[in-house]
PDB file of C-alpha atoms in Angstrom:
ATOM      1  CA  MET A  14       2.655 -11.215  11.306  1.00 86.00           C
ATOM      2  CA  ARG A  15       0.282 -12.845  13.749  1.00 90.00           C
ATOM      3  CA  VAL A  16      -2.161 -15.594  12.913  1.00 93.00           C
ATOM      4  CA  ILE A  17      -5.000 -16.583  15.208  1.00 94.00           C
ATOM      5  CA  CYS A  18      -6.530 -20.049  15.502  1.00 94.00           C
ATOM      6  CA  ILE A  19     -10.182 -19.883  14.432  1.00 93.00           C
ATOM      7  CA  GLU A  20     -11.043 -22.876  16.624  1.00 93.00           C
ATOM      8  CA  CYS A  21      -9.786 -21.712  20.037  1.00 94.00           C
ATOM      9  CA  GLY A  22      -8.524 -18.134  19.532  1.00 93.00           C
ATOM     10  CA  ALA A  23      -4.932 -18.879  20.577  1.00 95.00           C
ATOM     11  CA  LEU A  24      -1.942 -17.642  18.630  1.00 95.00           C
ATOM     12  CA  GLY A  25      -0.913 -19.700  15.655  1.00 95.00           C
ATOM     13  CA  ARG A  26       2.518 -20.354  14.199  1.00 95.00           C
ATOM     14  CA  ILE A  27       3.383 -20.184  10.517  1.00 95.00           C
ATOM     15  CA  ASN A  28       5.330 -23.375   9.785  1.00 95.00           C
ATOM     16  CA  LYS A  29       5.751 -23.042   6.035  1.00 95.00           C
ATOM     17  CA  THR A  30       5.199 -20.475   3.279  1.00 95.00           C
ATOM     18  CA  ASN A  31       4.484 -21.588  -0.272  1.00 94.00           C
ATOM     19  CA  ARG A  32       4.807 -18.660  -2.691  1.00 95.00           C
ATOM     20  CA  LEU A  33       2.369 -18.981  -5.569  1.00 94.00           C
ATOM     21  CA  SER A  34       3.471 -15.703  -7.197  1.00 92.00           C
ATOM     22  CA  ASP A  35       5.118 -12.415  -6.235  1.00 90.00           C
ATOM     23  CA  ASN A  36       1.831 -11.241  -4.685  1.00 91.00           C
ATOM     24  CA  VAL A  37       0.210 -14.428  -3.319  1.00 94.00           C
ATOM     25  CA  ALA A  38       1.379 -17.066  -0.821  1.00 95.00           C
ATOM     26  CA  HIS A  39      -0.138 -19.978   1.087  1.00 95.00           C
ATOM     27  CA  LEU A  40       0.744 -19.968   4.800  1.00 95.00           C
ATOM     28  CA  TYR A  41       0.719 -23.356   6.529  1.00 96.00           C
ATOM     29  CA  CYS A  42      -0.212 -22.653  10.148  1.00 96.00           C
ATOM     30  CA  GLN A  43      -0.586 -24.565  13.408  1.00 96.00           C
ATOM     31  CA  CYS A  44      -2.246 -23.603  16.698  1.00 96.00           C
ATOM     32  CA  THR A  45       0.228 -23.130  19.572  1.00 96.00           C
ATOM     33  CA  ASP A  46      -2.274 -24.502  22.122  1.00 95.00           C
ATOM     34  CA  ALA A  47      -1.248 -28.141  22.589  1.00 93.00           C
ATOM     35  CA  GLU A  48      -4.799 -29.172  23.526  1.00 95.00           C
ATOM     36  CA  CYS A  49      -6.214 -27.699  20.310  1.00 95.00           C
ATOM     37  CA  GLY A  50      -3.583 -28.642  17.710  1.00 93.00           C
ATOM     38  CA  TYR A  51      -5.636 -27.213  14.829  1.00 96.00           C
ATOM     39  CA  ARG A  52      -3.771 -26.870  11.511  1.00 96.00           C
ATOM     40  CA  TRP A  53      -4.823 -24.769   8.528  1.00 96.00           C
ATOM     41  CA  VAL A  54      -3.720 -23.041   5.343  1.00 96.00           C
ATOM     42  CA  SER A  55      -4.248 -19.294   4.947  1.00 94.00           C
ATOM     43  CA  THR A  56      -3.814 -17.287   1.786  1.00 94.00           C
ATOM     44  CA  LEU A  57      -1.826 -14.061   1.943  1.00 93.00           C
ATOM     45  CA  ALA A  58      -2.310 -11.661  -0.966  1.00 93.00           C
ATOM     46  CA  TYR A  59      -1.039  -8.180  -1.834  1.00 91.00           C
ATOM     47  CA  SER A  60      -3.907  -5.719  -2.144  1.00 88.00           C
ATOM     48  CA  ARG A  61      -2.768  -2.177  -2.980  1.00 86.00           C
ATOM     49  CA  PRO A  62      -0.123   0.404  -2.069  1.00 81.00           C
ATOM     50  CA  LEU A  63      -0.772   3.036   0.584  1.00 81.00           C
ATOM     51  CA  ASN A  64       2.246   5.194  -0.236  1.00 77.00           C
ATOM     52  CA  PRO A  65       4.333   5.320  -3.389  1.00 71.00           C
ATOM     53  CA  SER A  66       7.772   3.756  -3.160  1.00 70.00           C
ATOM     54  CA  ARG A  67      10.552   6.189  -2.355  1.00 66.00           C
ATOM     55  CA  ARG A  68      12.645   4.362  -4.919  1.00 65.00           C
ATOM     56  CA  SER A  69      10.290   5.249  -7.771  1.00 64.00           C
ATOM     57  CA  VAL A  70      10.171   8.890  -6.606  1.00 61.00           C
ATOM     58  CA  GLY A  71      13.972   8.896  -6.467  1.00 59.00           C
ATOM     59  CA  ASP A  72      14.148   7.563 -10.033  1.00 63.00           C
ATOM     60  CA  ALA A  73      11.856  10.373 -11.173  1.00 68.00           C
ATOM     61  CA  VAL A  74      14.075  12.958  -9.475  1.00 66.00           C
ATOM     62  CA  LEU A  75      17.166  11.489 -11.133  1.00 59.00           C
ATOM     63  CA  ALA A  76      15.411  11.616 -14.502  1.00 69.00           C
ATOM     64  CA  VAL A  77      14.585  15.305 -13.946  1.00 67.00           C
ATOM     65  CA  LEU A  78      18.182  16.021 -12.968  1.00 71.00           C
ATOM     66  CA  GLY A  79      19.276  14.620 -16.326  1.00 76.00           C
ATOM     67  CA  LEU A  80      17.152  17.189 -18.195  1.00 75.00           C
ATOM     68  CA  SER A  81      18.628  20.323 -19.697  1.00 79.00           C
ATOM     69  CA  SER A  82      17.823  23.649 -17.997  1.00 78.00           C
ATOM     70  CA  GLU A  83      15.374  24.514 -20.795  1.00 82.00           C
ATOM     71  CA  GLN A  84      13.571  21.173 -20.416  1.00 80.00           C
ATOM     72  CA  ARG A  85      13.404  21.636 -16.627  1.00 77.00           C
ATOM     73  CA  ALA A  86      11.869  25.115 -17.069  1.00 81.00           C
ATOM     74  CA  ILE A  87       9.203  23.727 -19.421  1.00 84.00           C
ATOM     75  CA  LEU A  88       8.440  20.905 -16.976  1.00 80.00           C
ATOM     76  CA  ALA A  89       8.203  23.337 -14.037  1.00 80.00           C
ATOM     77  CA  SER A  90       5.823  25.674 -15.860  1.00 85.00           C
ATOM     78  CA  THR A  91       3.616  22.745 -16.947  1.00 84.00           C
ATOM     79  CA  LEU A  92       3.429  21.400 -13.393  1.00 80.00           C
ATOM     80  CA  ASN A  93       2.680  24.871 -11.989  1.00 83.00           C
ATOM     81  CA  GLU A  94      -0.162  25.320 -14.500  1.00 84.00           C
ATOM     82  CA  GLN A  95      -1.640  21.953 -13.550  1.00 80.00           C
ATOM     83  CA  LEU A  96      -1.360  22.743  -9.850  1.00 77.00           C
ATOM     84  CA  ALA A  97      -3.008  26.152 -10.307  1.00 77.00           C
ATOM     85  CA  GLY A  98      -5.847  24.543 -12.282  1.00 73.00           C
ATOM     86  CA  GLU A  99      -6.454  21.948  -9.560  1.00 66.00           C
ATOM     87  CA  GLN A 100      -6.533  24.628  -6.847  1.00 62.00           C
ATOM     88  CA  LYS A 101      -9.089  26.679  -8.797  1.00 61.00           C
ATOM     89  CA  THR A 102     -11.421  23.719  -9.279  1.00 57.00           C
ATOM     90  CA  ASP A 103     -11.162  22.842  -5.580  1.00 53.00           C
ATOM     91  CA  LEU A 104     -12.147  26.376  -4.545  1.00 53.00           C
ATOM     92  CA  ASN A 105     -15.005  26.588  -7.061  1.00 53.00           C
ATOM     93  CA  ASP A 106     -16.603  23.255  -6.121  1.00 54.00           C
ATOM     94  CA  LYS A 107     -18.979  24.239  -3.300  1.00 55.00           C
ATOM     95  CA  ASN A 108     -20.778  20.854  -3.353  1.00 56.00           C
ATOM     96  CA  LYS A 109     -17.576  19.032  -2.486  1.00 52.00           C
ATOM     97  CA  PRO A 110     -17.945  17.239   0.877  1.00 52.00           C
ATOM     98  CA  ILE A 111     -15.687  18.353   3.713  1.00 51.00           C
ATOM     99  CA  TYR A 112     -13.971  15.635   5.726  1.00 50.00           C
ATOM    100  CA  GLN A 113     -12.619  16.300   9.162  1.00 50.00           C
ATOM    101  CA  ARG A 114     -10.339  13.991  11.158  1.00 54.00           C
ATOM    102  CA  ARG A 115     -10.973  13.739  14.851  1.00 49.00           C
TER     103      ARG A 115
END
């Protein structure tokens, strides 16, 4: 992770990390420019996930593997019904905005 000195714009160095919790830490930083020498504390915080953890998906797969064949069939039909319902609502919603990546 890079930190930038707000006084001169040079790269900073993280000298110490003080964890306040699992999701928040104070970073004690120092400018690498000897003429500047600015020191500061930044706060680093967890915001939100972008992708689900592969570990949690793997646990779900293992749980499904532990089901009986009858339970797996019921689960599959329920998921297929939900998926079919979502596809129908997507096709019927003409006011839904269309997003295009460029």
